[in-house]
Coordinates of N, CA and C in Angstrom, one line a residue:
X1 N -3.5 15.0 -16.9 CA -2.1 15.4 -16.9 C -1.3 14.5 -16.0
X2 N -0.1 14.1 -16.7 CA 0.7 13.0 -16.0 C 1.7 14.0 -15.0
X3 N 1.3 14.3 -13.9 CA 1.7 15.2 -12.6 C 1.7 14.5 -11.7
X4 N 2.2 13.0 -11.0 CA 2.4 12.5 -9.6 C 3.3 11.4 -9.6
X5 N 3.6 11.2 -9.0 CA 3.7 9.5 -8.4 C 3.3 9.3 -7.5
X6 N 3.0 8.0 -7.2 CA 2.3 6.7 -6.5 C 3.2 5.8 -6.2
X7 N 2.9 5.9 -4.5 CA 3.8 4.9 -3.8 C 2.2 3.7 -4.3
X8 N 3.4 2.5 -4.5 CA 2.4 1.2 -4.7 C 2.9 -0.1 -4.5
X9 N 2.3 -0.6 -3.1 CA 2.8 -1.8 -3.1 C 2.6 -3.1 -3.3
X10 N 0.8 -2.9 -4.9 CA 0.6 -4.6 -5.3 C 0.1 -4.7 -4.5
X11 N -0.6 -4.5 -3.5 CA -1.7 -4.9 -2.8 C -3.4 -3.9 -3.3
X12 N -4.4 -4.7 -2.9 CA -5.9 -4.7 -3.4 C -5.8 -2.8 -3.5
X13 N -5.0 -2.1 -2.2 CA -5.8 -0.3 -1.8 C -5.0 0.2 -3.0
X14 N -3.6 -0.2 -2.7 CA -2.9 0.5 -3.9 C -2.6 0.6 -5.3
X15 N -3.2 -0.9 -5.9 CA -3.7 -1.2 -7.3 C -5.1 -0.4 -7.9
X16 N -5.6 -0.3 -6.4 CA -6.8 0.3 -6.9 C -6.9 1.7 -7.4
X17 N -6.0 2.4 -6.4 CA -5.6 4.0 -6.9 C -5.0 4.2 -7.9
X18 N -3.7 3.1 -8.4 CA -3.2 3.3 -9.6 C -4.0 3.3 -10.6
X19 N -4.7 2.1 -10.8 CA -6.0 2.4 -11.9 C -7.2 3.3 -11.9
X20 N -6.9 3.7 -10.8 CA -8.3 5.0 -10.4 C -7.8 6.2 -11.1
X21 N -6.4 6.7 -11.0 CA -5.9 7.8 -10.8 C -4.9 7.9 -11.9
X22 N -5.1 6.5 -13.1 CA -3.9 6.4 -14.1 C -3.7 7.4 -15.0
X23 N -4.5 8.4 -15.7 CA -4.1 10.0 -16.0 C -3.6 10.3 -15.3
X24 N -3.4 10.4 -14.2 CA -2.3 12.0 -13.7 C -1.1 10.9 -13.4
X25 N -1.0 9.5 -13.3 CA 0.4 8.8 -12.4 C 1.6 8.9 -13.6
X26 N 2.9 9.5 -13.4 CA 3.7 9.7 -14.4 C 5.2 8.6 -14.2
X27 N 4.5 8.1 -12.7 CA 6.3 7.3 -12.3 C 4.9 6.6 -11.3
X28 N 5.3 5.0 -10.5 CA 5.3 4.4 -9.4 C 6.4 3.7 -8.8
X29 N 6.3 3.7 -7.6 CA 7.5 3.2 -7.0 C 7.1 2.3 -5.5
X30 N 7.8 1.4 -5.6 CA 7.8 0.1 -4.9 C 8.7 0.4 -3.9
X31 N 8.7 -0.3 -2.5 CA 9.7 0.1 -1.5 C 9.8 -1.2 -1.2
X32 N 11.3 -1.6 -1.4 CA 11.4 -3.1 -0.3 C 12.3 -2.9 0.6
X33 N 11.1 -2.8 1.8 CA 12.3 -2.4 3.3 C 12.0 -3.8 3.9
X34 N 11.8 -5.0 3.1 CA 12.4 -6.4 3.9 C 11.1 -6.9 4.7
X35 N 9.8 -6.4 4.0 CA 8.7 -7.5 4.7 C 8.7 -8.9 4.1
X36 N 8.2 -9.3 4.9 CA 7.7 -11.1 4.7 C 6.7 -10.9 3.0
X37 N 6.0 -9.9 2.6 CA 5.3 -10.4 1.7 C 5.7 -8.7 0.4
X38 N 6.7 -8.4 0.6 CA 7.6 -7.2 -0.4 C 7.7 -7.8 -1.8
X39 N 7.9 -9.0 -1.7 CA 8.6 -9.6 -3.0 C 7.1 -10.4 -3.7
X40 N 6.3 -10.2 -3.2 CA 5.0 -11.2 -4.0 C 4.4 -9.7 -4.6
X41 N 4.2 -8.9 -3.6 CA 3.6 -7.6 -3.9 C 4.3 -6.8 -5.0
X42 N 5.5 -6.6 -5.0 CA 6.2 -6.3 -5.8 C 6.2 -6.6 -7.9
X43 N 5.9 -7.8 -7.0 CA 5.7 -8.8 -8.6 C 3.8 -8.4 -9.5
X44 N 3.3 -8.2 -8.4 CA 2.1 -7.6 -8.7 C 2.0 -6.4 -9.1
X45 N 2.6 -5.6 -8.0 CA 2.9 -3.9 -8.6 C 3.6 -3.8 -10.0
X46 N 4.7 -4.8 -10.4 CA 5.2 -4.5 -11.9 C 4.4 -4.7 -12.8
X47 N 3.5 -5.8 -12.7 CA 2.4 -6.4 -13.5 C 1.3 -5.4 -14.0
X48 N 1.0 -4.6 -13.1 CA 0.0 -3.5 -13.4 C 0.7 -2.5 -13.8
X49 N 1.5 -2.1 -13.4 CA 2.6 -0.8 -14.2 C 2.4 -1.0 -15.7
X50 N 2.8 -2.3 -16.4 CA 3.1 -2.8 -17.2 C 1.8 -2.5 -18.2
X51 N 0.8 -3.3 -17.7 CA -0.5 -3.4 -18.3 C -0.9 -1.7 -18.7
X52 N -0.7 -0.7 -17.8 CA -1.3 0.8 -17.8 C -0.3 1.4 -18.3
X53 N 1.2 0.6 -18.6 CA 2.3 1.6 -19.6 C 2.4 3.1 -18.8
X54 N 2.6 2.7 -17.4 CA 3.1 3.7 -16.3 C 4.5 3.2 -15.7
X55 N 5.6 4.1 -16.0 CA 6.9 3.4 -15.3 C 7.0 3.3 -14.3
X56 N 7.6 2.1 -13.9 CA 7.9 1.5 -12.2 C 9.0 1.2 -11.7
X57 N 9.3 1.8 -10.6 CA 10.7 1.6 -9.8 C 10.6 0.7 -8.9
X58 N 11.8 0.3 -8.3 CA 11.5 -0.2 -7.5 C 12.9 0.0 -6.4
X59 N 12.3 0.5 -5.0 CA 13.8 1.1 -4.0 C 13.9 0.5 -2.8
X60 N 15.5 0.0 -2.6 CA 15.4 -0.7 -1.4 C 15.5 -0.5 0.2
X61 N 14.8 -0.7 0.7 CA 15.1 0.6 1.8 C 15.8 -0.9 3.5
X62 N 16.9 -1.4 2.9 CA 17.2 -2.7 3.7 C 17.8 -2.3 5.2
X63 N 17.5 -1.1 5.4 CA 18.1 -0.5 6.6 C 17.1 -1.3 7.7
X64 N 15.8 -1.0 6.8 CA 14.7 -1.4 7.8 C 14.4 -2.2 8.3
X65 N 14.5 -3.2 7.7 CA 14.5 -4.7 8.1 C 16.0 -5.2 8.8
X66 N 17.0 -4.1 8.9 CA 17.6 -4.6 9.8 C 18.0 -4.1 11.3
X67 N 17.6 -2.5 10.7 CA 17.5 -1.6 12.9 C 16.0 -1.8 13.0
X68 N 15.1 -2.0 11.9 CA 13.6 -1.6 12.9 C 12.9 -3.1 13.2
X69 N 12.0 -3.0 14.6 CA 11.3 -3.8 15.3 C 10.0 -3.9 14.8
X70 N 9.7 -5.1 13.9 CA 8.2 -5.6 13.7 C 8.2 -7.2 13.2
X71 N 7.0 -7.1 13.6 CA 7.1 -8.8 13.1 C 6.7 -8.8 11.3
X72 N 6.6 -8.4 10.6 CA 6.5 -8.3 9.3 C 8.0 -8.1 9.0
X73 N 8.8 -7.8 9.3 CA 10.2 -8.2 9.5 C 10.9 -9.4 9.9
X74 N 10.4 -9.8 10.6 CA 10.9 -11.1 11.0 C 10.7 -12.8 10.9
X75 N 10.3 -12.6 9.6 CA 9.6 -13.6 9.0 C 7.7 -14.2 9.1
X76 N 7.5 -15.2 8.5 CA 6.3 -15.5 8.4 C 5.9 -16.2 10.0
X77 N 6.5 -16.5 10.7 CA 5.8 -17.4 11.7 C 5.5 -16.0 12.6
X78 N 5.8 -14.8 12.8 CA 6.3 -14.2 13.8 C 5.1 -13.0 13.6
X79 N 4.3 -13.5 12.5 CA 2.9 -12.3 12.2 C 1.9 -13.2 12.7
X80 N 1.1 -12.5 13.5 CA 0.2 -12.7 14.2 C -1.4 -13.4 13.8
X81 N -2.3 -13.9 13.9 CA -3.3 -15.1 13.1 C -4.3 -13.9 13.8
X82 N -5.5 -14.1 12.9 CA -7.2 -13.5 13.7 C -7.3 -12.3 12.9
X83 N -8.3 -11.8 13.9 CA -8.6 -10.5 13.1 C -8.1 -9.4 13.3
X84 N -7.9 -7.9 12.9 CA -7.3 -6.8 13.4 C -7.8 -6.3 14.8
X85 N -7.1 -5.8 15.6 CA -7.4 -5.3 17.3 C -5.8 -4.9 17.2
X86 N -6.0 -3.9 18.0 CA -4.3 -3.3 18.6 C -3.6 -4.5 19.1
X87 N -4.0 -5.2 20.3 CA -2.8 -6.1 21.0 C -2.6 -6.9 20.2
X88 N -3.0 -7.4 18.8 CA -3.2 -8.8 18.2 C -1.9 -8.1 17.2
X89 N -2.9 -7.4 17.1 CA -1.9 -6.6 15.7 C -0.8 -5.3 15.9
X90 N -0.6 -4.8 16.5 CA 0.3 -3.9 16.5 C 2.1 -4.3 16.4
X91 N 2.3 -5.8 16.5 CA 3.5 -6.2 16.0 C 3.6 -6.0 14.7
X92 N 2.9 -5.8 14.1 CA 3.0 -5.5 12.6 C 3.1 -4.1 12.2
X93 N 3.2 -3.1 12.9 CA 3.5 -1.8 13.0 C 4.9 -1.7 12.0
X94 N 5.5 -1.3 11.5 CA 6.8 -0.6 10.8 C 6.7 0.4 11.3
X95 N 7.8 0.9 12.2 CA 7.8 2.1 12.8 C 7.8 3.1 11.9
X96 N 6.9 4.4 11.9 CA 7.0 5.7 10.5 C 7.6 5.0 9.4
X97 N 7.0 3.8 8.9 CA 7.1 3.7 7.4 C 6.5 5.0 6.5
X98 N 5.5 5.1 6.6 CA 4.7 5.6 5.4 C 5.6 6.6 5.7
X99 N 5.9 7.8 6.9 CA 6.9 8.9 7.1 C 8.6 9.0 5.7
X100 N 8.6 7.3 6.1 CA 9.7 7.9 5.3 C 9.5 7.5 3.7
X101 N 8.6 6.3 3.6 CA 8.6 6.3 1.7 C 7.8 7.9 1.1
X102 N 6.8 8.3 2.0 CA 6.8 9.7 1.6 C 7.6 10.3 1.5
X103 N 8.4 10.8 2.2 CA 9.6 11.4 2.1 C 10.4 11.5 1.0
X104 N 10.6 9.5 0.3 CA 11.3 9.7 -0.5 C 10.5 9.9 -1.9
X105 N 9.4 9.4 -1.9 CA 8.4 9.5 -3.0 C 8.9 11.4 -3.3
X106 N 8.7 12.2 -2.3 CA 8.1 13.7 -2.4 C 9.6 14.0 -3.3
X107 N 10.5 13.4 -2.9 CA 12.5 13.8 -3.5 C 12.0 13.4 -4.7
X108 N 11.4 12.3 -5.2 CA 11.7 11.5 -6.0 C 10.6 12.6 -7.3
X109 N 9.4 13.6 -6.7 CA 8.5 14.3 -7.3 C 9.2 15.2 -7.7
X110 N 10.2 16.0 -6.9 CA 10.2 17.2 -7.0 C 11.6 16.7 -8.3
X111 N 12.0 15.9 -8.1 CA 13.6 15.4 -9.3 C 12.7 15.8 -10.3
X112 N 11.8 15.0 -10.8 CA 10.7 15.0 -11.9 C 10.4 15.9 -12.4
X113 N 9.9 16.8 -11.5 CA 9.4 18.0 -11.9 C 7.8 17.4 -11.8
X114 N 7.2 16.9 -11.0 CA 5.6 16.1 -10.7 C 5.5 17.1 -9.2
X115 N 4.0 16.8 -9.2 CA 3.7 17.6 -7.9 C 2.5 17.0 -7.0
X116 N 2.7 16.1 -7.3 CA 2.0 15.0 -6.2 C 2.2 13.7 -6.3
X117 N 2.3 13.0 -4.7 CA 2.4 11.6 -4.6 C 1.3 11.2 -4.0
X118 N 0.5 10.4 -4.4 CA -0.5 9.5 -4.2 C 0.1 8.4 -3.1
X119 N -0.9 7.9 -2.0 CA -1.0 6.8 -1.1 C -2.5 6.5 -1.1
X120 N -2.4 5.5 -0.6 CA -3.8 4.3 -1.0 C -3.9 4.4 0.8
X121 N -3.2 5.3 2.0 CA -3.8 4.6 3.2 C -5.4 4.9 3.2
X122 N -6.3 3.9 4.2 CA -7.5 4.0 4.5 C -8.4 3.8 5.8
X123 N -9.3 4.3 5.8 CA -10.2 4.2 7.2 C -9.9 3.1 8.0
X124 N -9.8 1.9 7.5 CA -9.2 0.9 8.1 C -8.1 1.1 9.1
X125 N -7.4 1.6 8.7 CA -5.9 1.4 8.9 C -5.6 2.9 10.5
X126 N -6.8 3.1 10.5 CA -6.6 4.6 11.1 C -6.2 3.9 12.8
X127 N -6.7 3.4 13.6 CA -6.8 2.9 14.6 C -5.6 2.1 14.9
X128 N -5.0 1.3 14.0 CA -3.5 0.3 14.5 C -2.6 1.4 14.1
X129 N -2.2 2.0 12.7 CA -1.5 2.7 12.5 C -0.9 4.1 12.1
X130 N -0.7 4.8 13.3 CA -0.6 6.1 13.5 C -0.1 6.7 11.8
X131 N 0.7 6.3 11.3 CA 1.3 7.1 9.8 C 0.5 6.8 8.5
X132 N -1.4 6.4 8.8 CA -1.9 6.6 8.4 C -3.1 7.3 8.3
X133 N -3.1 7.9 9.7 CA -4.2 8.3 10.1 C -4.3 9.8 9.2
X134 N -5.6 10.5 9.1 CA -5.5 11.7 8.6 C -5.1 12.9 9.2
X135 N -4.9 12.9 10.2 CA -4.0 13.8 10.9 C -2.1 13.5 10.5
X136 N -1.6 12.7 10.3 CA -0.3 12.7 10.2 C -0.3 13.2 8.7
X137 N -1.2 12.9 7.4 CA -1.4 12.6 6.3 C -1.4 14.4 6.1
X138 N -1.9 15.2 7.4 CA -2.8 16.5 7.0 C -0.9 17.1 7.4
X139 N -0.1 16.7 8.3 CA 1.2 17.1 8.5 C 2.5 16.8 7.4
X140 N 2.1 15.7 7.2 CA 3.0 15.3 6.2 C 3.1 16.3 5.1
X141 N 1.6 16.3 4.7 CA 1.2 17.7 3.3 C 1.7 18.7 3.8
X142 N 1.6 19.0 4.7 CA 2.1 20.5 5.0 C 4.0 20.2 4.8
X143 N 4.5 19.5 5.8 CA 5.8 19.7 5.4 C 6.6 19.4 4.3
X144 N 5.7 18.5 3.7 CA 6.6 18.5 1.7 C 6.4 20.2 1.2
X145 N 5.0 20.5 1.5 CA 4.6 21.9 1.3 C 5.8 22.8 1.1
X146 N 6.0 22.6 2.4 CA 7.1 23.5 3.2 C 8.5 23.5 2.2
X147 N 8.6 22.0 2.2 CA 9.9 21.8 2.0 C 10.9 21.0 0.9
X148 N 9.6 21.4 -0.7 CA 9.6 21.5 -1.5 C 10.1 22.8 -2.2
X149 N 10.7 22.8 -3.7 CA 10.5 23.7 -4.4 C 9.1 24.3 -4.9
X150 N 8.4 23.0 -5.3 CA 7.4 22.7 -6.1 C 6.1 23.0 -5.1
X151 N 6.6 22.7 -4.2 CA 5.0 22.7 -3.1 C 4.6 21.1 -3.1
X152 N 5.3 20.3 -3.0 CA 4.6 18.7 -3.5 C 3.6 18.6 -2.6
X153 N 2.4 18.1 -3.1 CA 1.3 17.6 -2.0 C 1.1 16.1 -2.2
X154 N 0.9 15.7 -0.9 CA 0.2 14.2 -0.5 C -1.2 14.2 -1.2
X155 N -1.3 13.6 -2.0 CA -3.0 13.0 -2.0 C -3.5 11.6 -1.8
X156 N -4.1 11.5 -0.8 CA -4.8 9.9 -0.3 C -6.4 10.5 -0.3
X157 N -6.3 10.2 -1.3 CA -8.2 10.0 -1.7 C -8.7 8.8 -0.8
X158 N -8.8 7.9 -0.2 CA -9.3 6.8 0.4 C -8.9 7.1 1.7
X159 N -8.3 8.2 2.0 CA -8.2 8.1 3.6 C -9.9 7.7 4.5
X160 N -10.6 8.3 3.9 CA -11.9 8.4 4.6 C -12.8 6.9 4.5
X161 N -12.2 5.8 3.7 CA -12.8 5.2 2.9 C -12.5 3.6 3.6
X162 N -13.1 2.7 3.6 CA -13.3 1.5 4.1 C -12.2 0.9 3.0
X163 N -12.0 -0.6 3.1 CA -11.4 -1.0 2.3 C -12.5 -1.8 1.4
X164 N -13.8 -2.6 2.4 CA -14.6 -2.9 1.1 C -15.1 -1.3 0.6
X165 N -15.2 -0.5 0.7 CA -15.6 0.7 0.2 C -14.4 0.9 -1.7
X166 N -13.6 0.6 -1.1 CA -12.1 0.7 -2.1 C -12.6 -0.5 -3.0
X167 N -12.8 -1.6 -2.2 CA -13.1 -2.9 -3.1 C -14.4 -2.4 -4.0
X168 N -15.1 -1.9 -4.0 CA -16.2 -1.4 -4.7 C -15.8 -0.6 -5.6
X169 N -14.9 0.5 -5.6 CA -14.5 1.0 -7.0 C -13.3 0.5 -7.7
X170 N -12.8 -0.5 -7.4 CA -12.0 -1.6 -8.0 C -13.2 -2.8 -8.8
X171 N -13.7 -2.6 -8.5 CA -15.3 -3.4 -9.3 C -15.7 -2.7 -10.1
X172 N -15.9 -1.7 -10.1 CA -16.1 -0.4 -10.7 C -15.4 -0.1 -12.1
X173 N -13.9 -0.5 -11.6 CA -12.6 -0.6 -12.7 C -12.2 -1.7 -13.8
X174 N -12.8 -2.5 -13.0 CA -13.0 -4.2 -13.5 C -11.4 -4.9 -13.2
X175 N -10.9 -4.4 -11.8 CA -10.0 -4.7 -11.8 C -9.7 -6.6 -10.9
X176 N -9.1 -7.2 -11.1 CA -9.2 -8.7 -11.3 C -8.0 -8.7 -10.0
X177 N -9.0 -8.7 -9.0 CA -8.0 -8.8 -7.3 C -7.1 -9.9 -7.0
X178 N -7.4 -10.7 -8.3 CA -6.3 -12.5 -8.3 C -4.8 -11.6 -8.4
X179 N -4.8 -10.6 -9.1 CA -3.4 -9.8 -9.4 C -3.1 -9.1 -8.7
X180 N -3.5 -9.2 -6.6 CA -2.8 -8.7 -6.3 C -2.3 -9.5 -5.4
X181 N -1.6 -8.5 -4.2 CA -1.3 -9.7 -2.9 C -1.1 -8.8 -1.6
X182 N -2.2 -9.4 -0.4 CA -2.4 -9.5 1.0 C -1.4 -9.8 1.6
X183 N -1.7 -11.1 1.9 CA -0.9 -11.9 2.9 C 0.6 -11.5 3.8
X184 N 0.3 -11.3 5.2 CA 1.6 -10.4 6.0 C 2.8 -12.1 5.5
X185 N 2.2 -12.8 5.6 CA 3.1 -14.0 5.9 C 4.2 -13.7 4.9
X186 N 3.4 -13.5 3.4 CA 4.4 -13.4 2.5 C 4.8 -14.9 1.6
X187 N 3.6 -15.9 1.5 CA 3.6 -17.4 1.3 C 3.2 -17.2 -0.5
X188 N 3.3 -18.7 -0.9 CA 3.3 -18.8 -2.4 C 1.7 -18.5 -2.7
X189 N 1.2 -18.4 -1.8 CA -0.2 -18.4 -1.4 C -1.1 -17.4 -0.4
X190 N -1.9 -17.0 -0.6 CA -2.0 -16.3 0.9 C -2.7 -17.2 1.5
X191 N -2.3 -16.6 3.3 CA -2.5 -18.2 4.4 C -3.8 -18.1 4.8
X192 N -4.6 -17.1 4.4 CA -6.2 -16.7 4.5 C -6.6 -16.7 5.9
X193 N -5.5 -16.5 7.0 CA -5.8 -17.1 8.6 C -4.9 -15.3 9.2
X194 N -3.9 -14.5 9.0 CA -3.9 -13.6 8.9 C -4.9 -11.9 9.2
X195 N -4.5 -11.3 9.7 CA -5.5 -10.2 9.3 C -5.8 -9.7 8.1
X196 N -4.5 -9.3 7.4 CA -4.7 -8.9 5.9 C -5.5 -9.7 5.3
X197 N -5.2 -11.0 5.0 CA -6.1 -11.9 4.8 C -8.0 -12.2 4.8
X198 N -8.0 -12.4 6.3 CA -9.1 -11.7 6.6 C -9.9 -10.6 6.1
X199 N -8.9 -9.5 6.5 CA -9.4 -7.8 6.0 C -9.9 -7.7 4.1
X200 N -8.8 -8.8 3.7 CA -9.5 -9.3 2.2 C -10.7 -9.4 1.9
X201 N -10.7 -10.6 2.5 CA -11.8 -11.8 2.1 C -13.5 -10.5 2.4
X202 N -13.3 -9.9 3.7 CA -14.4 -9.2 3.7 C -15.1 -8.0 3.2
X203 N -13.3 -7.4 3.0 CA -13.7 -6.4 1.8 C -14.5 -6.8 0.6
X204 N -14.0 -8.1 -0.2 CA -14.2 -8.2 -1.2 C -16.1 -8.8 -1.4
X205 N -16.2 -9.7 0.1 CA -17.6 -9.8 0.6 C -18.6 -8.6 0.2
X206 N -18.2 -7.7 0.8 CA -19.0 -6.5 0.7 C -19.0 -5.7 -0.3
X207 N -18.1 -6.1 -1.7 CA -17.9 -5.1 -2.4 C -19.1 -6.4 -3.5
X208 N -19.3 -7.2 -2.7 CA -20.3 -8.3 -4.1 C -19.1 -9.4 -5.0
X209 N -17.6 -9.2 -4.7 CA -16.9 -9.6 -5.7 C -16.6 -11.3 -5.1
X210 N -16.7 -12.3 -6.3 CA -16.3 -13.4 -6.1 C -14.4 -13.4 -6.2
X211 N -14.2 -13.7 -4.4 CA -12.8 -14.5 -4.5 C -12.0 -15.5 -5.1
X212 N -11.3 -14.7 -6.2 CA -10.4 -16.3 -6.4 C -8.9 -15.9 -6.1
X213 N -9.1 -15.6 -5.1 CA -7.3 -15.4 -4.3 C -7.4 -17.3 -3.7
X214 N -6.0 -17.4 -3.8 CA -5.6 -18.7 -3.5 C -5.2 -18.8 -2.1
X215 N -5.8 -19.7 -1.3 CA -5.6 -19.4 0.0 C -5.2 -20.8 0.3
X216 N -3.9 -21.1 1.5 CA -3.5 -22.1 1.8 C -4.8 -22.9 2.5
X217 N -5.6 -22.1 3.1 CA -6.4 -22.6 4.4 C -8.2 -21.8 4.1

């Protein structure tokens, strides 16, 4: 039953859910609040819409990139190289991102008449960033709950879930990871020196899949 939408940003977690979860997805929607890599992911996210004959939006949210503080905002030199750790990586924070595209995903459910929005956050992500963790995910549900007609619920099936864990049922799907995109930089290429990057290359290690993401380095 076509009952949700899916925030989706073209990257490996959230391609993956789209095609996991493509019976019930009835709308997806893209947010470009002005990262360095919005417009490559974007182009990805339309690609797969397309292919699964699921409609795709796409909403600008330019406020962001111009009152909020992150370096994924502030161009490619200004994201940080290595692997994920708080001090390395917490410049890449978007303050309550996920807070507010849920927000608007849940308006955008209840217009519809759909009763759930899907997110792709995961185990990974739990430790750098707070508006993924399953405690904010378990609040969030509650207050669309609340503050809905409909009762809209969050569902993030991968909250519990690694990203090679995700890369494994994307294998599973026979889904072809060249079609999506990583990279914080936001390059014609990904710069494979990044965390995202990184966080890639190893997922896909452990899921058994051969890489052919294009990497500058």
């Amino acid at each position: 039953m076509k009952d949700s939408v899916i925030i989706l940003s073209g990257g490996m977690d959230s391609v993956t859910l789209l095609h996991d979860r493509q019976k019930n997805i009835a709308l997806a929607v893209t947010f470009d609040y002005g990262s360095n890599h919005n417009k490559r992911e974007a182009e990805w996210a339309a690609y797969h819409c397309k292919q699964l004959g699921i409609e795709h939006i796409v909403i600008p949210l330019d406020f962001m990139r111009q009152y909020f503080k992150s370096s994924l905002l502030e161009g490619a030199d200004a994201v940080p190289e290595g692997e994920y750790g708080e001090e390395n990586m917490k410049s890449t924070v978007v303050p309550f991102r996920n807070g507010i595209m849920l927000s608007i995903a849940c308006g955008l459910a209840e217009s519809r008449g759909l009763k759930y929005v899907f997110i792709a956050n995961h185990g990974g992500d739990h430790a750098l960033y707070p508006d993924c963790r399953a405690t904010f995910i378990t609040a969030m549900n509650e207050a669309t709950a609340y503050g809905t007609y409909l009762h809209v619920k969050i569902a993030a099936p991968y909250t519990g879930l690694t990203k090679g864990q995700i890369a494994e049922i994307g294998k599973e799907l026979g889904i072809d990871y060249a079609t999506t995109y990583s990279c914080y930089k936001g390059g014609e290429k990904h710069c494979g020196k990044c965390a995202t990057c990184e966080e890639r290359k190893e997922a896909m290690k452990f899921a058994q899949i051969k890489d052919t993401t294009e990497y500058e380095n």
